[in-house]
Tab-separated table of C-alpha atoms in Angstrom:
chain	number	residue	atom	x	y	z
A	70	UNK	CA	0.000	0.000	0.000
A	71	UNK	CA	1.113	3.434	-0.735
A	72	UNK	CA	1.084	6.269	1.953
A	73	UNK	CA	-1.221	9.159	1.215
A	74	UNK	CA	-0.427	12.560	2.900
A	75	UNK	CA	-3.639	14.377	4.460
A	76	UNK	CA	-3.652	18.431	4.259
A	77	UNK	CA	-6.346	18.551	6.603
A	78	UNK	CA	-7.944	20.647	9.430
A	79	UNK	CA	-10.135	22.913	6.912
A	80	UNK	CA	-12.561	22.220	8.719
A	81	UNK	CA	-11.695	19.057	11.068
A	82	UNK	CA	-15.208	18.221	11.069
A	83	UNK	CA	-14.716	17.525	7.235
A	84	UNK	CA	-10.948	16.012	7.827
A	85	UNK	CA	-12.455	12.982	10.602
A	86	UNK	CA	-14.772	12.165	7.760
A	87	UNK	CA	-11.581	11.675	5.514
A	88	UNK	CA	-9.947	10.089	7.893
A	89	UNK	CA	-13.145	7.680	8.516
A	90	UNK	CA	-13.519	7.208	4.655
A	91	UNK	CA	-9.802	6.117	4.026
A	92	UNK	CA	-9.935	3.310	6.309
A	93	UNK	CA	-13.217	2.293	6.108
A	94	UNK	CA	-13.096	2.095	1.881
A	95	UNK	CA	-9.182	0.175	2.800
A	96	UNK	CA	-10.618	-2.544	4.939
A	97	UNK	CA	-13.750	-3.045	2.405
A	98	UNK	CA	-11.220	-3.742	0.072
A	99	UNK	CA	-8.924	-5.846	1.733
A	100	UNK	CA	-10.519	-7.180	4.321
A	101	UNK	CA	-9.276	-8.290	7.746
A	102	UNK	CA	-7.314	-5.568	9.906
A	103	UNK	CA	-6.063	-3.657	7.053
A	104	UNK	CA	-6.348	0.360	7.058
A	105	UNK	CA	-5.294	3.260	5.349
A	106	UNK	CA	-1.511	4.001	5.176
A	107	UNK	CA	-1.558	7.923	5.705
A	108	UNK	CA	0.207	10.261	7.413
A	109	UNK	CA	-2.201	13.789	8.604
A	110	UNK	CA	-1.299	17.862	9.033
A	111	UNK	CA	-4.240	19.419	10.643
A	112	UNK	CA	-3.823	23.305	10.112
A	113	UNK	CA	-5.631	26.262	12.350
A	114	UNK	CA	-8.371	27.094	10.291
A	115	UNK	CA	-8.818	29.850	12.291
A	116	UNK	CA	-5.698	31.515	10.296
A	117	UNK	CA	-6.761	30.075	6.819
A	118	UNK	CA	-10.120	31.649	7.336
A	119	UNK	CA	-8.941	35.004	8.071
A	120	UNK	CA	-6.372	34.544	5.214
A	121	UNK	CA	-9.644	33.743	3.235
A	122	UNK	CA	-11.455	36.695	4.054
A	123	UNK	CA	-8.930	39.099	3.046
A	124	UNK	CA	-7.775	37.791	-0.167
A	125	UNK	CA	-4.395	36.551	0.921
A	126	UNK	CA	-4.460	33.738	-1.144
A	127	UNK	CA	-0.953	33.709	-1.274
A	128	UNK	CA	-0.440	33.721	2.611
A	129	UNK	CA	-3.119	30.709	3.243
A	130	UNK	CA	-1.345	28.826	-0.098
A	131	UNK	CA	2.082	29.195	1.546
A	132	UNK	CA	0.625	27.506	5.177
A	133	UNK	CA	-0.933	24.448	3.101
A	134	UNK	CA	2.573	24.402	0.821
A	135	UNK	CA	4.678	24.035	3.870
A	136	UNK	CA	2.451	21.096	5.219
A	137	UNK	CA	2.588	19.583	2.022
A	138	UNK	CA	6.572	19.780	1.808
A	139	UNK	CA	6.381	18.244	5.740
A	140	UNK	CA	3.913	15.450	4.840
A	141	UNK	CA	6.029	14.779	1.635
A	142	UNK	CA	9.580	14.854	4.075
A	143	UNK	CA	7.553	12.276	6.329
A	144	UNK	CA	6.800	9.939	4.041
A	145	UNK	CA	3.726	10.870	1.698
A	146	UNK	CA	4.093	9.710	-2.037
A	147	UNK	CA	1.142	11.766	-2.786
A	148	UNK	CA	-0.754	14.747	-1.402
A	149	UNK	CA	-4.612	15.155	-0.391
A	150	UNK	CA	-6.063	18.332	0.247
A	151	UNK	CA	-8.932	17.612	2.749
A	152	UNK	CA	-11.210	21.157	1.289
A	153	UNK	CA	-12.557	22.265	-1.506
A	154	UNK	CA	-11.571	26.092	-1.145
A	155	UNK	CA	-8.231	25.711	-0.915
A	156	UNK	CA	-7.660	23.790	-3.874
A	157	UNK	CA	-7.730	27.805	-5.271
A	158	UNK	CA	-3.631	27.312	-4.242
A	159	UNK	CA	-3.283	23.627	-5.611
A	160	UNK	CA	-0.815	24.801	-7.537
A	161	UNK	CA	1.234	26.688	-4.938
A	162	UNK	CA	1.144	23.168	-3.284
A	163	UNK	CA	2.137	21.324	-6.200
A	164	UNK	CA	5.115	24.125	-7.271
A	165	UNK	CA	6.321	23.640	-3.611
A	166	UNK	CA	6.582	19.431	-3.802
A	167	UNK	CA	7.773	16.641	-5.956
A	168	UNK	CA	4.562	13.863	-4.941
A	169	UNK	CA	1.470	13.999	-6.969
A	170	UNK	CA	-1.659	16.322	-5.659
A	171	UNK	CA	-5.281	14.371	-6.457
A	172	UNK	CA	-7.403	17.062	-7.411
A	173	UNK	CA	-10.566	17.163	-6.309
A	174	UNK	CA	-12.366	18.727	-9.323
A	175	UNK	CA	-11.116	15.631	-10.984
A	176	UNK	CA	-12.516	12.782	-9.092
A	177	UNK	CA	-15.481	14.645	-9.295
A	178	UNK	CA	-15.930	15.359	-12.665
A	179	UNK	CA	-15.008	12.215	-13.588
A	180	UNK	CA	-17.912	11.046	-11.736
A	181	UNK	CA	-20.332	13.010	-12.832
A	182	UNK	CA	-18.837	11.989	-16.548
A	183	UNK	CA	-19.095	8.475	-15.816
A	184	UNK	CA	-22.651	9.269	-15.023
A	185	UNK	CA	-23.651	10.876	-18.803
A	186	UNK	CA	-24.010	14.502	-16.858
A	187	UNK	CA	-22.929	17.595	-18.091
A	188	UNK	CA	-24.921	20.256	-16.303
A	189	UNK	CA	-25.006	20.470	-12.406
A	190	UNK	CA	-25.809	22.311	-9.442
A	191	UNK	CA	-22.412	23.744	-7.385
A	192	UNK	CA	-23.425	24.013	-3.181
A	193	UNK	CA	-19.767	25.297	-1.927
A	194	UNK	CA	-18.385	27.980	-0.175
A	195	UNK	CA	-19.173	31.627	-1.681
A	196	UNK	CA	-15.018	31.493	-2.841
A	197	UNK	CA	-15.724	27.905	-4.584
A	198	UNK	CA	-19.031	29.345	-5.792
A	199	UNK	CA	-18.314	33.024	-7.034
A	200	UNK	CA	-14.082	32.471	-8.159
A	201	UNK	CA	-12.849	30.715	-11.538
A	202	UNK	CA	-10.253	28.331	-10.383
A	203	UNK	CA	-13.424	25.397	-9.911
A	204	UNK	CA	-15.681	26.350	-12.423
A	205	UNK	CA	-12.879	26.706	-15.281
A	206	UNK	CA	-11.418	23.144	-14.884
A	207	UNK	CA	-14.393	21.438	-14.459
A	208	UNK	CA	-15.443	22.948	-17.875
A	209	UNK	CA	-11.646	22.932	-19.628
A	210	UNK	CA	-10.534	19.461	-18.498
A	211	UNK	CA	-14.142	17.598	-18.651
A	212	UNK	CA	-16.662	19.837	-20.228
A	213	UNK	CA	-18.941	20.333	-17.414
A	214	UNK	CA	-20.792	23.268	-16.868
A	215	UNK	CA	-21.931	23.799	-13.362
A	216	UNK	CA	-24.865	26.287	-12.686
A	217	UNK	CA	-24.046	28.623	-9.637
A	218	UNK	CA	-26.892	30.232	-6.887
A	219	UNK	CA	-28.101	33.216	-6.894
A	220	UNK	CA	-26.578	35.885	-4.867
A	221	UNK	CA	-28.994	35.500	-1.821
A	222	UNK	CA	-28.696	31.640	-2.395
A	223	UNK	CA	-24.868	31.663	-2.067
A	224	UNK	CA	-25.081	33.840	1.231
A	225	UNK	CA	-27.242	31.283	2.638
A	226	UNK	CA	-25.138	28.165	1.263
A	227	UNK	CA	-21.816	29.718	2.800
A	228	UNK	CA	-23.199	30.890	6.242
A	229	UNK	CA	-24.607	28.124	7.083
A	230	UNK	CA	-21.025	26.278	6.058
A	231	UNK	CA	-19.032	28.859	8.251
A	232	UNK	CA	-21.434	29.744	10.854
A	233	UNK	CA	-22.713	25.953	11.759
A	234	UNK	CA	-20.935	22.813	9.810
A	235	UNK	CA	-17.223	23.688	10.253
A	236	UNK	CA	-18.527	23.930	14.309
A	237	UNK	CA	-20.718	20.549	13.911
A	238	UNK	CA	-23.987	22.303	13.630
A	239	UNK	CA	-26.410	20.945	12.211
A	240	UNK	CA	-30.032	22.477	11.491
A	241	UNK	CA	-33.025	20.813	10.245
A	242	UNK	CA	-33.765	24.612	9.021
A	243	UNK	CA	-31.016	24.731	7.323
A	244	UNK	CA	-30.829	21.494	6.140
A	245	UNK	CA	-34.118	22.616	4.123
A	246	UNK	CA	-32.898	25.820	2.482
A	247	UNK	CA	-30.432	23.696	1.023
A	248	UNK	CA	-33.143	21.402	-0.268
A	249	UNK	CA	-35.285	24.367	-1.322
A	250	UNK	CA	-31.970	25.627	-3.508
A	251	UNK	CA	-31.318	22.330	-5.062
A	252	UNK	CA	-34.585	21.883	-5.929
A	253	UNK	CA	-35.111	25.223	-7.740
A	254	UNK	CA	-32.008	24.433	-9.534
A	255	UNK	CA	-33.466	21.011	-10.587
A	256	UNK	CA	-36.556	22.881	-12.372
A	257	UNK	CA	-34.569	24.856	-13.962
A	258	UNK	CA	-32.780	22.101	-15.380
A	259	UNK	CA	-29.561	21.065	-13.277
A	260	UNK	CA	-29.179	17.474	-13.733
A	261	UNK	CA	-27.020	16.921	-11.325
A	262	UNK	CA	-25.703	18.543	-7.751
A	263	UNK	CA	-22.380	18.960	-6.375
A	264	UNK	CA	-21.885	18.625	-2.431
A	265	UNK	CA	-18.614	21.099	-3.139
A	266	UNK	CA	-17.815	21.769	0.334
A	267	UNK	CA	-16.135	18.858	2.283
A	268	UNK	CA	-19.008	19.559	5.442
A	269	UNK	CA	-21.739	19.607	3.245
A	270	UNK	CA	-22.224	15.954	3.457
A	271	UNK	CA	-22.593	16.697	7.110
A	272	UNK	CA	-26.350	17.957	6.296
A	273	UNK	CA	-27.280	16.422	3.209
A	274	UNK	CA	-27.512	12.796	3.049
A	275	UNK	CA	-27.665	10.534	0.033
A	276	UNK	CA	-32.118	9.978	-0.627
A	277	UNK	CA	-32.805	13.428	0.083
A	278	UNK	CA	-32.782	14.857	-3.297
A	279	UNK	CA	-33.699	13.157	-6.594
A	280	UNK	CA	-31.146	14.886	-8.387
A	281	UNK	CA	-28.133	12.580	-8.787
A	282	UNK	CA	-25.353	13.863	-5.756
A	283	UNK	CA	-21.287	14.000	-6.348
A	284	UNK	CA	-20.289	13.904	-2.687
A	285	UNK	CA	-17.331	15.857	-3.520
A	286	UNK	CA	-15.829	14.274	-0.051
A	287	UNK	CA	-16.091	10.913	-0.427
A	288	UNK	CA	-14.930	10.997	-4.153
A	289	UNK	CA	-11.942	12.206	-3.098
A	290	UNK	CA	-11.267	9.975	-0.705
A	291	UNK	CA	-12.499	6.877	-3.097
A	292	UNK	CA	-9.947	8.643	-5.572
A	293	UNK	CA	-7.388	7.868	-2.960
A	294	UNK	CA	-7.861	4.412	-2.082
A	295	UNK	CA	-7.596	4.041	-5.767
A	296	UNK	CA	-4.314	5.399	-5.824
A	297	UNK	CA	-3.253	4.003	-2.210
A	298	UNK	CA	-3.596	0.417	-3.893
A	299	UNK	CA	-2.898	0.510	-7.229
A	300	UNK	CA	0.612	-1.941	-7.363
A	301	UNK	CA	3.412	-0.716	-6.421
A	302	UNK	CA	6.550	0.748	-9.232
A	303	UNK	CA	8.594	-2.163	-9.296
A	304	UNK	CA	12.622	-0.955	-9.437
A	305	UNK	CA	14.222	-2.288	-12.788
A	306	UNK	CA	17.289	-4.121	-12.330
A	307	UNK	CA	20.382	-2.456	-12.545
A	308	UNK	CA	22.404	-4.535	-14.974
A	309	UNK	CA	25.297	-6.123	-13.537
């Protein structure tokens, strides 16, 4: 088994279901005792939020770049950021290492290709929702075209994210405005809807929407057990 490195801690509520994922999806697999091979950082979201809020990009990519340089010095043969917000700086990650970074746009879209869609419903943070970096590769690399709340919508989707998930609240109020919003979106034609906030899977479950859902979470976590097994480079022989 390969060792995964986990850039987690944005949210830790979202980062324990990771962490539960891994091993649970390992141990289907292989059965018996066996669990995930990975090695965790757990940043203060506290300080990535702020960064967040004031644009510094750069400052909150430069945190999650040094824990990706750590988890690759540990060990790691391959990077995991545990959020979808942050992968805004995947590439600040990936200039700053050597180790692959799985994407999580990618094990997404690929899911949502694999299921004939081309049209869906984002729920994410107002960053994910309202900035380019998710919307243009999901369209570039797989020609999906994701359909984004309205302005009031995206308030509601992103307070509820910051102001009760990332804390482990969860609402039966707000549980419904989210169904109301995917819903709406679904009349209007979405095909499809996007949990694109690692939480988000905290409130909705799979059942309560008859849209099709891409738990962004747990595709990228099934994207990593993929990669966490596949057989291991053999060495070639040096000749003698």
């Amino acid at each position: 088994m390969r060792t995964i490195g986990l850039i987690g801690g944005m949210s830790w509520e979202s980062s324990a279901i990771y962490y539960r994922l891994l091993n649970e999806q390992v141990r289907h697999r292989l059965g018996g005792l066996h669990s995930a091979q990975c090695l965790l950082y757990s940043v203060d979201f506290a300080d990535i939020e702020q960064r967040q809020r004031t644009g510094d990009w750069d400052g909150a990519g430069q945190i999650l770049a040094t824990a990706g340089q750590s988890l690759q010095r540990a060990g790691a043969e391959a990077l995991l950021l545990c959020t979808n917000t942050m992968h805004k700086v995947a590439d600040q990650i990936s200039s700053a290492t050597t180790i692959p970074l799985l994407h999580i746009v990618d094990a997404t879209a690929q899911a949502i290709q694999r299921a004939g869609l081309n049209r869906v419903l984002l729920l994410a943070t107002r960053f994910t929702m309202e900035q380019a970096f998710y919307r243009e590769r999901m369209q570039r690399l797989f020609g999906v075209e994701l359909l984004i709340p309205d302005a009031a919508e995206r308030e509601d989707i992103h307070r509820i994210i910051y102001q009760e998930l990332c804390l482990g609240v969860v609402r039966p109020e707000s549980k419904q405005r989210y169904l109301e919003i995917i819903q709406r979106h679904g009349e209007a034609g979405g095909q499809g809807v996007i949990l694109g906030c690692t939480e988000i899977t905290m409130l909705i479950q799979p059942g309560d929407t008859r849209l099709p859902q891409f738990d962004s979470t747990a595709l990228h976590a099934q994207a990593a057990v993929d990669w966490m097994l596949q057989p291991m480079p053999q060495a070639t022989p040096s000749a003698g």
